[in-house]
mmCIF file with all atom_site columns, C-alpha atoms in Angstrom:
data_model
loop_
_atom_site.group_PDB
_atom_site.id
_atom_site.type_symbol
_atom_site.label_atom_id
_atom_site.label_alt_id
_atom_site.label_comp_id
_atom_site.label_asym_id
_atom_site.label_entity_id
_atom_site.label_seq_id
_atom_site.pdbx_PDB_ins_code
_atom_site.Cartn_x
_atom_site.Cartn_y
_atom_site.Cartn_z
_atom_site.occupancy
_atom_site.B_iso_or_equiv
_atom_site.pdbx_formal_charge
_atom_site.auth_seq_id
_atom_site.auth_comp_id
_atom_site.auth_asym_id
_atom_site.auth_atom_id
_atom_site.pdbx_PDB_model_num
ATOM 1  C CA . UNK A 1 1  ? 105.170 -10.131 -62.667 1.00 66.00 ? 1  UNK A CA 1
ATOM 2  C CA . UNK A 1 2  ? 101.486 -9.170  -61.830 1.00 74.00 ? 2  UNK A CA 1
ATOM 3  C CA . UNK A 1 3  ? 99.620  -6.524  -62.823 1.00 91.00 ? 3  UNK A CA 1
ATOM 4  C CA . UNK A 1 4  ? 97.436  -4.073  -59.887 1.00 92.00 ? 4  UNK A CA 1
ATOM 5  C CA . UNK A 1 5  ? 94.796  -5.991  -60.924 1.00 91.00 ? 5  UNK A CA 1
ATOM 6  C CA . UNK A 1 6  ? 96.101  -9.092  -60.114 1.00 92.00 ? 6  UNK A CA 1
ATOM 7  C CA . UNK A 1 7  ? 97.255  -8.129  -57.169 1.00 91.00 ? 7  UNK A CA 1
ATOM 8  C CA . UNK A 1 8  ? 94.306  -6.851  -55.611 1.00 90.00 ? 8  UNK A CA 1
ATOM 9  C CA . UNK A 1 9  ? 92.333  -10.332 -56.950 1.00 89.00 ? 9  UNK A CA 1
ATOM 10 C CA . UNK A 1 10 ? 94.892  -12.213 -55.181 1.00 89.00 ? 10 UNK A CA 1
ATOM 11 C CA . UNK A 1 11 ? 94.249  -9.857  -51.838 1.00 90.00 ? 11 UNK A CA 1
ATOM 12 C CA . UNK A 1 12 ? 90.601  -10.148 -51.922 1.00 86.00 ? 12 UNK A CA 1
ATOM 13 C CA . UNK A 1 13 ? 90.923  -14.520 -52.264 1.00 85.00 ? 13 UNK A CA 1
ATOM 14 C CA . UNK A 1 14 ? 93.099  -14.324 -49.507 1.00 86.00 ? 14 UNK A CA 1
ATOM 15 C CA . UNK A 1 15 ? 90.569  -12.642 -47.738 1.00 82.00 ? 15 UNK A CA 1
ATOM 16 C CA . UNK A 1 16 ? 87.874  -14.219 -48.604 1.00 79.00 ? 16 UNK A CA 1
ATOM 17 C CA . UNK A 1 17 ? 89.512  -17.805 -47.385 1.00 79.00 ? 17 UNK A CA 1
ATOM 18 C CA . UNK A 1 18 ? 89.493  -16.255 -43.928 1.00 78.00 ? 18 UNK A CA 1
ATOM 19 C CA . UNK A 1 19 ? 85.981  -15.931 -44.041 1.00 74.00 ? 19 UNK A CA 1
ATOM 20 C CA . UNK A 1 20 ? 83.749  -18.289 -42.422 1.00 77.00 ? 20 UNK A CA 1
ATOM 21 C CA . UNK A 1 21 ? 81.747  -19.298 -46.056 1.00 79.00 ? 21 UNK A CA 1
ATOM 22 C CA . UNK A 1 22 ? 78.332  -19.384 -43.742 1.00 76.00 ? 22 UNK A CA 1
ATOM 23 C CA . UNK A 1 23 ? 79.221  -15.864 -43.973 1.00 79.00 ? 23 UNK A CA 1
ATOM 24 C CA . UNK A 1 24 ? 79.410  -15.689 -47.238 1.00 79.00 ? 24 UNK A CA 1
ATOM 25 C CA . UNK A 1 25 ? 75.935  -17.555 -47.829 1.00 82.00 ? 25 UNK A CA 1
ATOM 26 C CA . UNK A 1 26 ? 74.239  -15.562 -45.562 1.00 84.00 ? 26 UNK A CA 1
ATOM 27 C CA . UNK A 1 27 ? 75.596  -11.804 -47.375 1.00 84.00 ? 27 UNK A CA 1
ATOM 28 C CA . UNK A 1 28 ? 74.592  -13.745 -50.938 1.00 82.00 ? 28 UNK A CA 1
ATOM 29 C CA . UNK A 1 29 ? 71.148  -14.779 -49.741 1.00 85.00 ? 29 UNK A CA 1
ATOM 30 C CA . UNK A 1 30 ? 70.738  -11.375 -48.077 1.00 82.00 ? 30 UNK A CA 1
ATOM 31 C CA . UNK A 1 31 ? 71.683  -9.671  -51.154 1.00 80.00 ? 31 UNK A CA 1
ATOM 32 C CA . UNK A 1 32 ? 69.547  -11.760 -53.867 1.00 77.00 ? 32 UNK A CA 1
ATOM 33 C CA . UNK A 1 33 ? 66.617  -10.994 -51.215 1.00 78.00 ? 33 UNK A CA 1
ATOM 34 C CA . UNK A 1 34 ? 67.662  -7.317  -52.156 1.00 72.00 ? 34 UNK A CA 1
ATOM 35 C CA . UNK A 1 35 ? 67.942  -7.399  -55.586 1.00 65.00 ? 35 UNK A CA 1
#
């Protein structure tokens, strides 16, 4: 059995595989400019 959390870890990967990972460069580069 999994717990919520695991559940909604498993729901955001699943996501996230969808994404193109340009994407995902792009938000993190975007974001490090920010920080």
């Amino acid at each position: 059995m999994y717990s919520e959390r695991e559940k909604i870890l498993n729901k955001i990967y699943k996501d996230l595989e969808k994404i193109p990972s340009i994407y995902i460069l792009y938000k993190l580069e975007n974001y490090i400019e920010c920080v």
